C-alpha positions as semicolon CSV with decimal commas, in nm:
position;residue;x (nm);y (nm);z (nm)
1;M;-0,205;-1,390;-0,511
2;T;0,081;-1,289;-0,736
3;L;0,255;-0,957;-0,695
4;E;0,156;-0,861;-1,049
5;K;-0,214;-0,929;-0,984
6;Y;-0,194;-0,746;-0,650
7;E;-0,044;-0,437;-0,811
8;K;-0,294;-0,441;-1,100
9;T;-0,582;-0,465;-0,854
10;L;-0,444;-0,172;-0,653
11;D;-0,420;0,027;-0,977
12;L;-0,788;-0,045;-1,049
13;W;-0,889;0,055;-0,697
14;A;-0,684;0,375;-0,717
15;A;-0,845;0,465;-1,050
16;A;-1,189;0,410;-0,896
17;E;-1,097;0,638;-0,604
18;R;-0,974;0,908;-0,842
19;E;-1,306;0,886;-1,027
20;K;-1,494;0,919;-0,697
21;A;-1,275;1,218;-0,614
22;A;-1,363;1,384;-0,945
23;Q;-1,733;1,324;-0,883
24;A;-1,706;1,466;-0,531
25;K;-1,523;1,773;-0,662
26;K;-1,790;1,824;-0,925
27;A;-2,058;1,798;-0,653
28;G;-1,871;2,051;-0,439
29;D;-1,787;1,800;-0,165
30;E;-1,428;1,900;-0,086
31;R;-1,401;1,670;0,215
32;Q;-1,498;1,358;0,018
33;H;-1,275;1,475;-0,267
34;S;-0,980;1,493;-0,028
35;I;-1,053;1,154;0,129
36;C;-1,079;0,982;-0,210
37;L;-0,750;1,137;-0,324
38;M;-0,585;1,021;0,000
39;K;-0,705;0,665;-0,060
40;A;-0,596;0,675;-0,425
41;S;-0,252;0,790;-0,317
42;M;-0,222;0,514;-0,058
43;L;-0,326;0,253;-0,315
44;G;-0,040;0,367;-0,534
45;D;0,325;0,332;-0,447
46;M;0,280;0,309;-0,070
47;L;0,068;-0,006;-0,061
48;K;0,248;-0,155;-0,360
49;V;0,580;-0,136;-0,176
50;L;0,436;-0,247;0,157
51;G;0,247;-0,531;-0,010
52;R;0,569;-0,644;-0,176
53;V;0,733;-0,647;0,168
54;E;0,439;-0,841;0,315
55;M;0,445;-1,094;0,031
56;S;0,822;-1,141;0,050
57;G;0,790;-1,299;0,392
58;R;0,781;-1,007;0,633
59;K;0,433;-1,094;0,754
60;G;0,274;-0,849;0,990
61;T;0,399;-0,533;0,820
62;L;0,052;-0,423;0,711
63;E;-0,111;-0,540;1,033
64;R;0,128;-0,321;1,234
65;L;0,033;-0,020;1,022
66;I;-0,336;-0,095;1,075
67;L;-0,278;-0,102;1,451
68;Q;-0,079;0,223;1,438
69;C;-0,361;0,396;1,252
70;G;-0,610;0,267;1,508
71;T;-0,397;0,392;1,795
72;E;-0,358;0,729;1,626
73;A;-0,735;0,751;1,573
74;G;-0,795;0,685;1,942
75;K;-0,552;0,956;2,049
76;L;-0,708;1,204;1,808
77;K;-1,056;1,129;1,940
78;E;-0,931;1,198;2,293
79;K;-0,826;1,542;2,165
80;D;-1,170;1,588;2,005
81;D;-1,014;1,593;1,658
82;F;-1,278;1,371;1,505
83;D;-1,202;1,461;1,144
84;A;-0,838;1,357;1,174
85;A;-0,944;1,048;1,370
86;E;-1,178;0,948;1,090
87;R;-0,896;0,993;0,837
88;S;-0,677;0,760;1,043
89;E;-0,959;0,506;1,050
90;I;-0,999;0,536;0,673
91;K;-0,624;0,477;0,633
92;A;-0,657;0,162;0,846
93;E;-0,950;0,042;0,634
94;T;-0,756;0,102;0,313
95;I;-0,456;-0,092;0,443
96;R;-0,687;-0,367;0,571
97;R;-0,840;-0,395;0,223
98;A;-0,494;-0,444;0,069
99;L;-0,404;-0,704;0,333
100;H;-0,730;-0,888;0,265
101;L;-0,640;-0,894;-0,105
102;I;-0,301;-1,048;-0,027
103;E;-0,443;-1,306;0,211
104;N;-0,754;-1,400;0,014
105;G;-0,682;-1,304;-0,344
106;D;-1,005;-1,113;-0,387
107;E;-1,192;-0,813;-0,260
């Protein structure tokens, strides 16, 4: 996986999330709209920079973030904040998707 291909793929994924957000907004689903915008934002600069770090030899950067999101989700569930916990889990899934792209070169 080249950095250029990685970044182009993230751009495509972000565009797809923005389209899903627009559809959710049109359907009146504010929660899904917000989640899709969060994912689109993550797929932008954040995961581009972190992917660059991961690909430059600092392996484990994305995996640590995935673990942090999982830990955060667990703590939020203990506080009965299930919405925030789900958002943390979605963040972990989004980061995991980017890591899979780096490691396997495909979705």
